[in-house]
mmCIF file of C-alpha atoms and ligand atoms in Angstrom:
data_model
loop_
_atom_site.group_PDB
_atom_site.id
_atom_site.type_symbol
_atom_site.label_atom_id
_atom_site.label_comp_id
_atom_site.label_asym_id
_atom_site.label_seq_id
_atom_site.Cartn_x
_atom_site.Cartn_y
_atom_site.Cartn_z
ATOM 1 C CA MET A 1 -68.348 -20.591 -50.477
ATOM 2 C CA ALA A 2 -67.833 -16.998 -51.492
ATOM 3 C CA GLN A 3 -66.297 -16.166 -54.788
ATOM 4 C CA VAL A 4 -66.363 -12.588 -56.004
ATOM 5 C CA GLN A 5 -66.414 -11.863 -59.700
ATOM 6 C CA LEU A 6 -65.935 -8.354 -61.045
ATOM 7 C CA SER A 7 -66.644 -7.902 -64.744
ATOM 8 C CA GLY A 8 -65.867 -4.674 -66.567
ATOM 9 C CA ILE A 9 -66.174 -2.586 -63.416
ATOM 10 C CA ALA A 10 -65.691 1.122 -64.096
ATOM 11 C CA LYS A 11 -66.451 4.189 -62.005
ATOM 12 C CA THR A 12 -66.425 7.833 -62.919
ATOM 13 C CA PHE A 13 -67.120 10.783 -60.630
ATOM 14 C CA GLY A 14 -68.015 13.588 -63.011
ATOM 15 C CA LYS A 15 -64.896 13.910 -65.138
ATOM 16 C CA VAL A 16 -62.707 11.835 -62.827
ATOM 17 C CA THR A 17 -62.210 8.224 -63.858
ATOM 18 C CA ALA A 18 -61.679 6.522 -60.516
ATOM 19 C CA LEU A 19 -61.717 3.004 -61.991
ATOM 20 C CA ASP A 20 -61.222 1.875 -65.548
ATOM 21 C CA ALA A 21 -62.875 -1.339 -66.832
ATOM 22 C CA MET A 22 -61.675 -3.969 -64.425
ATOM 23 C CA ASP A 23 -62.023 -7.739 -64.473
ATOM 24 C CA LEU A 24 -61.070 -9.690 -61.399
ATOM 25 C CA THR A 25 -62.113 -12.952 -59.776
ATOM 26 C CA ILE A 26 -61.420 -13.431 -56.077
ATOM 27 C CA ASP A 27 -61.556 -17.069 -55.067
ATOM 28 C CA ASP A 28 -63.305 -18.599 -52.111
ATOM 29 C CA GLY A 29 -61.214 -18.220 -48.947
ATOM 30 C CA GLU A 30 -58.660 -16.038 -50.653
ATOM 31 C CA LEU A 31 -57.140 -12.878 -49.173
ATOM 32 C CA VAL A 32 -56.484 -10.299 -51.858
ATOM 33 C CA CYS A 33 -54.757 -6.997 -51.145
ATOM 34 C CA LEU A 34 -55.532 -3.906 -53.181
ATOM 35 C CA LEU A 35 -52.296 -1.984 -53.238
ATOM 36 C CA GLY A 36 -51.601 1.359 -54.818
ATOM 37 C CA PRO A 37 -50.758 5.003 -54.175
ATOM 38 C CA SER A 38 -53.230 7.501 -52.764
ATOM 39 C CA GLY A 39 -56.057 8.187 -55.191
ATOM 40 C CA SER A 40 -55.487 5.018 -57.243
ATOM 41 C CA GLY A 41 -59.045 3.771 -56.670
ATOM 42 C CA LYS A 42 -58.598 1.233 -53.871
ATOM 43 C CA SER A 43 -61.404 2.475 -51.608
ATOM 44 C CA THR A 44 -63.695 3.002 -54.573
ATOM 45 C CA LEU A 45 -63.267 -0.607 -55.683
ATOM 46 C CA LEU A 46 -63.807 -1.908 -52.163
ATOM 47 C CA ARG A 47 -66.909 0.236 -51.685
ATOM 48 C CA ILE A 48 -68.287 -1.079 -54.962
ATOM 49 C CA ILE A 49 -67.785 -4.676 -53.781
ATOM 50 C CA GLY A 50 -69.511 -3.818 -50.497
ATOM 51 C CA GLY A 51 -72.416 -2.060 -52.200
ATOM 52 C CA PHE A 52 -71.650 1.411 -50.811
ATOM 53 C CA GLU A 53 -70.982 2.744 -54.285
ATOM 54 C CA MET A 54 -72.635 1.871 -57.594
ATOM 55 C CA PRO A 55 -70.307 1.145 -60.508
ATOM 56 C CA SER A 56 -70.808 3.314 -63.603
ATOM 57 C CA GLU A 57 -70.351 0.185 -65.676
ATOM 58 C CA GLY A 58 -69.937 -3.534 -65.132
ATOM 59 C CA THR A 59 -71.289 -6.171 -62.776
ATOM 60 C CA ILE A 60 -70.410 -7.834 -59.493
ATOM 61 C CA ALA A 61 -71.366 -11.415 -58.881
ATOM 62 C CA ILE A 62 -70.980 -13.305 -55.617
ATOM 63 C CA ASP A 63 -71.025 -17.076 -56.001
ATOM 64 C CA GLY A 64 -72.430 -16.597 -59.460
ATOM 65 C CA VAL A 65 -75.328 -14.384 -58.332
ATOM 66 C CA ASP A 66 -75.428 -10.844 -59.704
ATOM 67 C CA VAL A 67 -75.460 -8.477 -56.703
ATOM 68 C CA THR A 68 -74.732 -5.246 -58.603
ATOM 69 C CA ASP A 69 -78.064 -3.706 -57.624
ATOM 70 C CA LEU A 70 -78.221 -5.016 -54.058
ATOM 71 C CA PRO A 71 -77.664 -2.665 -51.093
ATOM 72 C CA PRO A 72 -74.864 -3.476 -48.599
ATOM 73 C CA GLU A 73 -77.120 -5.164 -46.054
ATOM 74 C CA ARG A 74 -78.325 -7.663 -48.622
ATOM 75 C CA ARG A 75 -74.826 -8.747 -49.578
ATOM 76 C CA PRO A 76 -72.847 -11.381 -47.647
ATOM 77 C CA THR A 77 -70.173 -8.779 -46.985
ATOM 78 C CA ALA A 78 -68.967 -6.786 -43.975
ATOM 79 C CA MET A 79 -66.775 -3.743 -44.236
ATOM 80 C CA VAL A 80 -64.260 -2.115 -41.923
ATOM 81 C CA PHE A 81 -63.960 1.466 -43.140
ATOM 82 C CA GLN A 82 -60.851 3.558 -43.594
ATOM 83 C CA SER A 83 -61.990 5.709 -40.653
ATOM 84 C CA HIS A 84 -63.305 3.128 -38.274
ATOM 85 C CA ALA A 85 -65.292 5.332 -35.854
ATOM 86 C CA LEU A 86 -67.014 3.335 -33.153
ATOM 87 C CA TRP A 87 -70.154 4.708 -31.537
ATOM 88 C CA SER A 88 -68.679 6.536 -28.588
ATOM 89 C CA HIS A 89 -71.812 6.440 -26.413
ATOM 90 C CA MET A 90 -72.124 2.668 -26.741
ATOM 91 C CA THR A 91 -70.091 0.072 -24.888
ATOM 92 C CA VAL A 92 -67.850 -2.347 -26.721
ATOM 93 C CA PHE A 93 -70.605 -4.920 -26.354
ATOM 94 C CA GLY A 94 -73.191 -2.494 -27.761
ATOM 95 C CA ASN A 95 -70.985 -1.602 -30.711
ATOM 96 C CA ILE A 96 -70.433 -5.226 -31.652
ATOM 97 C CA ALA A 97 -74.029 -6.330 -30.978
ATOM 98 C CA PHE A 98 -75.517 -3.560 -33.105
ATOM 99 C CA GLY A 99 -75.554 -5.462 -36.395
ATOM 100 C CA LEU A 100 -77.140 -8.485 -34.735
ATOM 101 C CA LYS A 101 -79.843 -6.410 -33.019
ATOM 102 C CA LEU A 102 -80.750 -4.997 -36.433
ATOM 103 C CA ARG A 103 -81.367 -8.578 -37.501
ATOM 104 C CA HIS A 104 -83.619 -9.149 -34.478
ATOM 105 C CA LEU A 105 -81.693 -12.131 -33.187
ATOM 106 C CA PRO A 106 -82.644 -13.514 -29.744
ATOM 107 C CA LYS A 107 -80.794 -11.854 -26.836
ATOM 108 C CA ALA A 108 -79.065 -15.026 -25.698
ATOM 109 C CA GLU A 109 -77.705 -15.692 -29.157
ATOM 110 C CA ILE A 110 -76.475 -12.115 -29.473
ATOM 111 C CA ARG A 111 -74.647 -12.403 -26.158
ATOM 112 C CA GLU A 112 -73.071 -15.694 -27.135
ATOM 113 C CA ARG A 113 -71.901 -14.445 -30.538
ATOM 114 C CA VAL A 114 -70.466 -11.204 -29.165
ATOM 115 C CA GLU A 115 -68.545 -13.108 -26.461
ATOM 116 C CA LYS A 116 -67.184 -15.466 -29.071
ATOM 117 C CA VAL A 117 -65.983 -12.715 -31.363
ATOM 118 C CA LEU A 118 -64.470 -10.727 -28.463
ATOM 119 C CA ASP A 119 -62.492 -13.817 -27.640
ATOM 120 C CA LEU A 120 -61.440 -14.137 -31.275
ATOM 121 C CA VAL A 121 -59.910 -10.641 -31.365
ATOM 122 C CA GLY A 122 -58.356 -11.021 -27.921
ATOM 123 C CA LEU A 123 -60.677 -8.682 -26.031
ATOM 124 C CA THR A 124 -62.428 -11.066 -23.645
ATOM 125 C CA GLY A 125 -63.788 -9.106 -20.676
ATOM 126 C CA TYR A 126 -63.762 -5.726 -22.433
ATOM 127 C CA GLY A 127 -67.481 -5.735 -23.308
ATOM 128 C CA ALA A 128 -68.560 -3.177 -20.705
ATOM 129 C CA ARG A 129 -65.977 -0.551 -21.596
ATOM 130 C CA LEU A 130 -66.610 2.537 -23.658
ATOM 131 C CA PRO A 131 -64.456 3.144 -26.753
ATOM 132 C CA SER A 132 -62.786 6.086 -24.984
ATOM 133 C CA GLN A 133 -61.484 3.631 -22.387
ATOM 134 C CA LEU A 134 -59.610 1.608 -25.008
ATOM 135 C CA SER A 135 -56.272 2.049 -26.731
ATOM 136 C CA GLY A 136 -56.219 2.771 -30.469
ATOM 137 C CA GLY A 137 -55.342 -0.822 -31.287
ATOM 138 C CA GLN A 138 -58.119 -2.155 -29.073
ATOM 139 C CA GLN A 139 -60.597 0.177 -30.788
ATOM 140 C CA GLN A 140 -59.552 -1.146 -34.179
ATOM 141 C CA ARG A 141 -60.011 -4.681 -32.909
ATOM 142 C CA VAL A 142 -63.541 -3.753 -31.821
ATOM 143 C CA ALA A 143 -64.171 -2.423 -35.338
ATOM 144 C CA LEU A 144 -62.909 -5.735 -36.669
ATOM 145 C CA ALA A 145 -65.062 -7.694 -34.200
ATOM 146 C CA ARG A 146 -68.082 -5.658 -35.261
ATOM 147 C CA SER A 147 -67.601 -6.799 -38.850
ATOM 148 C CA LEU A 148 -66.827 -10.417 -37.937
ATOM 149 C CA VAL A 149 -69.817 -10.902 -35.648
ATOM 150 C CA VAL A 150 -72.272 -10.890 -38.548
ATOM 151 C CA GLU A 151 -70.335 -13.890 -39.889
ATOM 152 C CA PRO A 152 -69.717 -12.403 -43.312
ATOM 153 C CA LYS A 153 -68.683 -14.628 -46.163
ATOM 154 C CA ILE A 154 -66.660 -11.724 -47.442
ATOM 155 C CA LEU A 155 -64.675 -9.324 -45.287
ATOM 156 C CA LEU A 156 -63.724 -5.952 -46.747
ATOM 157 C CA LEU A 157 -61.046 -3.993 -44.921
ATOM 158 C CA ASP A 158 -60.041 -0.479 -45.912
ATOM 159 C CA GLU A 159 -56.665 0.297 -44.351
ATOM 160 C CA PRO A 160 -57.998 -0.831 -40.974
ATOM 161 C CA PHE A 161 -54.708 -0.382 -39.123
ATOM 162 C CA ALA A 162 -53.280 2.643 -40.910
ATOM 163 C CA SER A 163 -53.188 4.867 -37.841
ATOM 164 C CA LEU A 164 -51.354 2.392 -35.633
ATOM 165 C CA ASP A 165 -47.659 2.044 -34.906
ATOM 166 C CA GLN A 166 -45.807 -0.510 -36.968
ATOM 167 C CA HIS A 167 -45.516 -3.094 -34.206
ATOM 168 C CA LEU A 168 -49.202 -3.186 -33.433
ATOM 169 C CA ARG A 169 -50.104 -3.051 -37.102
ATOM 170 C CA GLU A 170 -47.986 -6.110 -37.794
ATOM 171 C CA ARG A 171 -49.576 -7.989 -34.911
ATOM 172 C CA LEU A 172 -53.121 -7.103 -35.901
ATOM 173 C CA ARG A 173 -52.660 -7.951 -39.555
ATOM 174 C CA GLU A 174 -51.278 -11.355 -38.569
ATOM 175 C CA GLU A 175 -54.358 -11.755 -36.400
ATOM 176 C CA VAL A 176 -56.654 -10.846 -39.293
ATOM 177 C CA ARG A 177 -54.870 -13.324 -41.523
ATOM 178 C CA ASP A 178 -55.229 -15.959 -38.826
ATOM 179 C CA ILE A 179 -58.939 -15.374 -38.277
ATOM 180 C CA GLN A 180 -59.604 -15.158 -42.010
ATOM 181 C CA GLN A 181 -57.901 -18.489 -42.638
ATOM 182 C CA ARG A 182 -59.430 -20.172 -39.610
ATOM 183 C CA LEU A 183 -62.961 -19.145 -40.569
ATOM 184 C CA GLY A 184 -62.382 -19.596 -44.304
ATOM 185 C CA ILE A 185 -63.548 -16.053 -45.091
ATOM 186 C CA THR A 186 -62.859 -14.426 -48.439
ATOM 187 C CA ALA A 187 -61.161 -11.096 -47.767
ATOM 188 C CA VAL A 188 -60.215 -7.959 -49.653
ATOM 189 C CA PHE A 189 -57.712 -5.804 -47.800
ATOM 190 C CA VAL A 190 -56.844 -2.282 -48.916
ATOM 191 C CA THR A 191 -53.446 -0.967 -48.044
ATOM 192 C CA HIS A 192 -50.808 1.311 -49.427
ATOM 193 C CA GLY A 193 -48.172 -0.486 -47.430
ATOM 194 C CA GLN A 194 -46.272 -2.801 -49.706
ATOM 195 C CA ASP A 195 -44.796 -4.761 -46.787
ATOM 196 C CA GLU A 196 -48.277 -5.316 -45.451
ATOM 197 C CA ALA A 197 -49.469 -6.594 -48.834
ATOM 198 C CA LEU A 198 -46.466 -8.843 -49.285
ATOM 199 C CA ALA A 199 -46.874 -10.231 -45.761
ATOM 200 C CA ILE A 200 -50.498 -11.330 -45.727
ATOM 201 C CA SER A 201 -51.860 -11.715 -49.268
ATOM 202 C CA ASP A 202 -52.594 -14.753 -51.322
ATOM 203 C CA ARG A 203 -52.617 -12.378 -54.245
ATOM 204 C CA ILE A 204 -51.933 -8.679 -54.701
ATOM 205 C CA VAL A 205 -53.735 -6.364 -57.092
ATOM 206 C CA VAL A 206 -51.548 -3.353 -57.868
ATOM 207 C CA LEU A 207 -53.594 -0.293 -58.822
ATOM 208 C CA ALA A 208 -52.443 2.997 -60.302
ATOM 209 C CA ASP A 209 -54.682 5.706 -61.735
ATOM 210 C CA GLY A 210 -57.716 3.445 -61.531
ATOM 211 C CA ARG A 211 -56.106 0.702 -63.582
ATOM 212 C CA MET A 212 -54.922 -2.749 -62.604
ATOM 213 C CA GLN A 213 -51.199 -2.801 -63.217
ATOM 214 C CA GLN A 214 -50.625 -6.396 -62.190
ATOM 215 C CA VAL A 215 -52.321 -9.216 -60.326
ATOM 216 C CA GLY A 216 -50.238 -11.976 -58.817
ATOM 217 C CA ARG A 217 -48.831 -13.796 -55.821
ATOM 218 C CA PRO A 218 -46.557 -11.648 -53.622
ATOM 219 C CA GLY A 219 -43.347 -13.431 -54.662
ATOM 220 C CA GLU A 220 -44.300 -13.163 -58.295
ATOM 221 C CA ILE A 221 -45.042 -9.442 -58.118
ATOM 222 C CA TYR A 222 -41.778 -8.851 -56.298
ATOM 223 C CA ALA A 223 -39.613 -10.961 -58.599
ATOM 224 C CA GLU A 224 -41.363 -10.388 -61.909
ATOM 225 C CA PRO A 225 -42.950 -6.940 -62.016
ATOM 226 C CA LYS A 226 -44.666 -6.408 -65.357
ATOM 227 C CA THR A 227 -44.301 -2.646 -65.505
ATOM 228 C CA ALA A 228 -41.759 -0.098 -64.351
ATOM 229 C CA PHE A 229 -44.439 1.291 -62.057
ATOM 230 C CA VAL A 230 -44.908 -2.031 -60.245
ATOM 231 C CA ALA A 231 -41.150 -2.557 -60.093
ATOM 232 C CA GLY A 232 -40.664 0.827 -58.450
ATOM 233 C CA PHE A 233 -43.672 0.560 -56.172
ATOM 234 C CA ILE A 234 -43.157 -2.888 -54.638
ATOM 235 C CA GLY A 235 -40.057 -3.314 -52.529
ATOM 236 C CA ALA A 236 -36.896 -1.238 -52.602
ATOM 237 C CA MET A 237 -35.685 -0.624 -56.149
ATOM 238 C CA ASN A 238 -33.050 1.381 -57.934
ATOM 239 C CA MET A 239 -34.777 2.771 -61.004
ATOM 240 C CA LEU A 240 -32.408 4.448 -63.449
ATOM 241 C CA GLU A 241 -33.072 6.202 -66.741
ATOM 242 C CA GLY A 242 -30.871 4.706 -69.416
ATOM 243 C CA THR A 243 -30.166 4.183 -73.093
ATOM 244 C CA LEU A 244 -29.923 0.897 -74.974
ATOM 245 C CA ALA A 245 -27.318 0.518 -77.701
ATOM 246 C CA ASP A 246 -24.818 -2.067 -78.922
ATOM 247 C CA GLY A 247 -25.932 -4.831 -76.579
ATOM 248 C CA GLU A 248 -25.669 -2.646 -73.501
ATOM 249 C CA ILE A 249 -27.726 -0.367 -71.352
ATOM 250 C CA THR A 250 -25.976 2.721 -70.055
ATOM 251 C CA ALA A 251 -27.576 4.493 -67.104
ATOM 252 C CA SER A 252 -25.906 7.134 -64.954
ATOM 253 C CA GLY A 253 -22.520 5.804 -66.054
ATOM 254 C CA LEU A 254 -23.413 2.213 -65.168
ATOM 255 C CA LYS A 255 -23.148 -0.264 -68.045
ATOM 256 C CA LEU A 256 -24.838 -3.663 -68.194
ATOM 257 C CA PRO A 257 -25.555 -6.137 -70.967
ATOM 258 C CA ALA A 258 -29.032 -5.676 -72.477
ATOM 259 C CA GLU A 259 -30.706 -6.044 -75.852
ATOM 260 C CA GLY A 260 -32.523 -3.404 -77.849
ATOM 261 C CA SER A 261 -32.091 0.267 -78.637
ATOM 262 C CA GLY A 262 -33.407 3.607 -77.470
ATOM 263 C CA PRO A 263 -34.462 4.950 -74.076
ATOM 264 C CA ALA A 264 -35.173 2.437 -71.308
ATOM 265 C CA LYS A 265 -35.461 2.108 -67.567
ATOM 266 C CA LEU A 266 -32.986 -0.015 -65.673
ATOM 267 C CA ALA A 267 -34.325 -1.588 -62.462
ATOM 268 C CA ILE A 268 -32.002 -3.140 -59.915
ATOM 269 C CA ARG A 269 -32.941 -4.422 -56.437
ATOM 270 C CA PRO A 270 -30.518 -3.268 -53.727
ATOM 271 C CA GLU A 271 -29.983 -6.894 -52.697
ATOM 272 C CA ASP A 272 -29.000 -7.869 -56.233
ATOM 273 C CA ILE A 273 -25.820 -5.813 -56.046
ATOM 274 C CA GLU A 274 -22.619 -7.362 -54.746
ATOM 275 C CA LEU A 275 -19.443 -5.541 -53.847
ATOM 276 C CA ALA A 276 -16.505 -6.169 -56.173
ATOM 277 C CA GLU A 277 -13.294 -4.628 -57.435
ATOM 278 C CA PRO A 278 -13.899 -1.167 -58.907
ATOM 279 C CA ALA A 279 -14.041 -1.271 -62.714
ATOM 280 C CA GLU A 280 -15.029 0.928 -65.652
ATOM 281 C CA GLY A 281 -18.794 1.452 -65.620
ATOM 282 C CA ARG A 282 -19.177 -0.239 -62.258
ATOM 283 C CA THR A 283 -17.908 2.163 -59.637
ATOM 284 C CA VAL A 284 -19.927 3.886 -56.930
ATOM 285 C CA THR A 285 -18.981 6.599 -54.453
ATOM 286 C CA VAL A 286 -20.231 5.969 -50.912
ATOM 287 C CA ARG A 287 -22.556 8.640 -49.591
ATOM 288 C CA ARG A 288 -23.649 6.972 -46.423
ATOM 289 C CA MET A 289 -23.756 3.572 -44.791
ATOM 290 C CA ILE A 290 -26.853 2.527 -42.856
ATOM 291 C CA ASP A 291 -26.420 -0.370 -40.461
ATOM 292 C CA PHE A 292 -29.706 -2.191 -39.889
ATOM 293 C CA GLY A 293 -28.078 -4.881 -37.792
ATOM 294 C CA ALA A 294 -29.130 -7.857 -39.893
ATOM 295 C CA HIS A 295 -27.936 -6.160 -43.063
ATOM 296 C CA VAL A 296 -26.181 -3.048 -44.263
ATOM 297 C CA VAL A 297 -27.434 -0.562 -46.834
ATOM 298 C CA ILE A 298 -24.968 1.595 -48.685
ATOM 299 C CA ASP A 299 -26.349 4.764 -50.187
ATOM 300 C CA GLY A 300 -24.054 5.303 -53.136
ATOM 301 C CA LYS A 301 -23.589 7.894 -55.836
ATOM 302 C CA LEU A 302 -23.213 7.047 -59.513
ATOM 303 C CA ALA A 303 -21.171 9.043 -62.040
ATOM 304 C CA ASP A 304 -23.926 11.640 -62.578
ATOM 305 C CA GLY A 305 -24.892 11.921 -58.907
ATOM 306 C CA THR A 306 -27.868 9.538 -59.042
ATOM 307 C CA HIS A 307 -28.436 7.494 -55.896
ATOM 308 C CA LEU A 308 -27.784 3.764 -55.915
ATOM 309 C CA ARG A 309 -28.833 1.674 -52.930
ATOM 310 C CA ILE A 310 -26.839 -1.426 -52.250
ATOM 311 C CA GLN A 311 -27.870 -3.981 -49.653
ATOM 312 C CA THR A 312 -25.377 -6.414 -48.288
ATOM 313 C CA ASP A 313 -25.258 -8.718 -45.295
ATOM 314 C CA LYS A 314 -21.503 -8.802 -45.352
ATOM 315 C CA ALA A 315 -19.681 -7.427 -42.344
ATOM 316 C CA ILE A 316 -18.359 -4.532 -44.341
ATOM 317 C CA ARG A 317 -17.198 -1.117 -43.263
ATOM 318 C CA VAL A 318 -17.032 1.703 -45.767
ATOM 319 C CA SER A 319 -16.879 5.449 -45.214
ATOM 320 C CA GLN A 320 -18.220 8.470 -46.931
ATOM 321 C CA GLY A 321 -16.299 9.234 -50.126
ATOM 322 C CA ASP A 322 -14.944 5.698 -50.614
ATOM 323 C CA GLN A 323 -14.969 4.380 -54.166
ATOM 324 C CA ILE A 324 -16.358 0.878 -54.313
ATOM 325 C CA GLY A 325 -16.828 -1.542 -57.168
ATOM 326 C CA ILE A 326 -20.098 -3.327 -57.744
ATOM 327 C CA ARG A 327 -21.282 -6.425 -59.513
ATOM 328 C CA VAL A 328 -24.957 -6.550 -60.439
ATOM 329 C CA GLU A 329 -26.392 -10.058 -60.083
ATOM 330 C CA SER A 330 -29.702 -9.423 -61.809
ATOM 331 C CA TRP A 331 -31.483 -6.516 -63.453
ATOM 332 C CA THR A 332 -34.579 -5.738 -65.458
ATOM 333 C CA VAL A 333 -34.915 -3.434 -68.439
ATOM 334 C CA PHE A 334 -38.244 -1.745 -69.166
ATOM 335 C CA THR A 335 -38.948 -0.176 -72.536
ATOM 336 C CA GLU A 336 -42.146 1.551 -73.546
ATOM 337 C CA GLY A 337 -44.667 -0.881 -74.984
ATOM 338 C CA ASP A 338 -42.475 -4.004 -74.633
ATOM 339 C CA GLU A 339 -42.440 -6.857 -72.164
ATOM 340 C CA PRO A 340 -39.748 -6.310 -69.523
ATOM 341 C CA ARG A 341 -36.487 -8.151 -70.086
ATOM 342 C CA ARG A 342 -34.767 -9.770 -67.132
ATOM 343 C CA TYR A 343 -31.094 -10.600 -66.979
ATOM 344 C CA ARG A 344 -28.883 -12.529 -64.581
ATOM 345 C CA SER A 345 -25.125 -12.143 -64.479
ATOM 346 C CA ASP A 346 -24.568 -15.908 -64.454
ATOM 347 C CA THR A 347 -26.369 -16.294 -67.779
ATOM 348 C CA VAL A 348 -25.004 -13.271 -69.637
ATOM 349 C CA ARG A 349 -21.295 -13.841 -69.096
ATOM 350 C CA SER A 350 -20.666 -14.264 -72.774
ATOM 351 C CA PHE A 351 -23.524 -12.016 -73.770
ATOM 352 C CA ARG A 352 -23.013 -11.110 -77.435
ATOM 353 C CA GLY A 353 -19.333 -11.808 -77.127
ATOM 354 C CA ALA A 354 -18.860 -9.102 -74.497
ATOM 355 C CA ARG A 355 -17.755 -10.506 -71.181
ATOM 356 C CA TYR A 356 -19.518 -9.382 -68.082
ATOM 357 C CA ALA A 357 -17.655 -10.331 -64.953
HETATM 358 N N1 ATP B 1 -67.293 10.832 -54.028
HETATM 359 C C1 ATP B 1 -66.336 11.206 -54.877
HETATM 360 N N2 ATP B 1 -66.503 12.271 -55.709
HETATM 361 C C2 ATP B 1 -65.547 12.621 -56.580
HETATM 362 N N3 ATP B 1 -64.363 12.002 -56.708
HETATM 363 C C3 ATP B 1 -64.125 10.949 -55.904
HETATM 364 C C4 ATP B 1 -65.090 10.506 -54.938
HETATM 365 N N4 ATP B 1 -64.565 9.427 -54.304
HETATM 366 C C5 ATP B 1 -63.345 9.237 -54.828
HETATM 367 N N5 ATP B 1 -63.073 10.138 -55.789
HETATM 368 C C6 ATP B 1 -61.848 10.204 -56.598
HETATM 369 O O1 ATP B 1 -61.592 8.931 -57.152
HETATM 370 C C7 ATP B 1 -60.208 8.617 -57.124
HETATM 371 C C8 ATP B 1 -60.000 7.342 -56.340
HETATM 372 O O2 ATP B 1 -60.318 7.556 -54.977
HETATM 373 P P1 ATP B 1 -60.173 6.437 -53.865
HETATM 374 O O3 ATP B 1 -60.766 6.939 -52.615
HETATM 375 O O4 ATP B 1 -60.724 5.161 -54.401
HETATM 376 O O5 ATP B 1 -58.587 6.320 -53.739
HETATM 377 P P2 ATP B 1 -57.709 5.417 -52.750
HETATM 378 O O6 ATP B 1 -56.844 4.583 -53.626
HETATM 379 O O7 ATP B 1 -58.562 4.741 -51.762
HETATM 380 O O8 ATP B 1 -56.797 6.530 -52.050
HETATM 381 P P3 ATP B 1 -56.255 6.616 -50.518
HETATM 382 O O9 ATP B 1 -55.064 5.724 -50.454
HETATM 383 O O10 ATP B 1 -55.852 8.046 -50.401
HETATM 384 O O11 ATP B 1 -57.360 6.224 -49.581
HETATM 385 C C9 ATP B 1 -59.538 9.844 -56.531
HETATM 386 O O12 ATP B 1 -59.054 10.628 -57.577
HETATM 387 C C10 ATP B 1 -60.637 10.544 -55.769
HETATM 388 O O13 ATP B 1 -60.406 11.916 -55.692
HETATM 389 MG MG1 MG B 2 -58.786 4.933 -49.693
#
């Protein structure tokens, strides 16, 4: 059992508010990703959970016990830091065994636990090597092994694979997910990679400027972003400045049914745009076509020059300068201070009498 409960956590560094009054409960065995741009407070929050930083306000409880004043070594947590430096003069075995030696465990037990964890991260037989004799990915796995060997109830990972190439990063994060689920560890994983967060999380916490923007399951955050920031930050999104009037939103010459009045943001996923016959308010000029193999992305230009990304899996060929028609299948309108409004073309056909087809 390891449930983490953050209540009213805030952190200021002098005049900088790194975190603003945060409440969050992380369930036993859950993997939560902290996702947000640089400087949004991800590391600060993680360090507070691990006991490496004291909150300015609020409390942290683990399994109902207040640990706010406990140092890291007295918490059931282990942390893999953003810069994961191993001790270069120590072998892989020495690096991993370090935390156990500090706890004065018997030699035989230390050996057994290190072997087990080396096996877990796929580095059986590497114990005698020095860090300099390992690849970057292997070094990061040693850093991971070093945190796992103390059998933490809670694993805290601060962008552990940020410096690796995409392929290796994907493999290692799958491995972490695997180990975390197999051992039933509660984990908090910091990343600014949205794909990474979507791929491995039970839930995602989106942070911006030290505030929680949204907390939810990956699919939920992707499909139902609560703010324009989340909509633009998670997944590819066309975000257009527009104006609401007369049952329509007009943005960069594009017109779609929408309620309300005044300035608004129009958010459209590239995959929610279909190609159609060109029509008034729904024509795009092709800038470029990018063929990803499995799908095609068209980088288009709207009436005022704004980019519009269109993703289609159709075997389509268009060239620069072509005028193409579009049909938007679903869109979201964000207005200041209001809940976002979501629309689907199949439900707004007779929207306020105006036909959308
Ligand atoms: N020790 C410190 N002293 C002063 N300001 C700090 C300190 N640590 C962090 N900050 C500030 O707090 C804010 C949050 O920093 P934090 O390291 O948590 O961001 P982050 O989301 O982890 O960013 P990154 O993605 O770049 O690692 C930043 O504005 C940062 O400059
Ligand atoms: Mg950080």
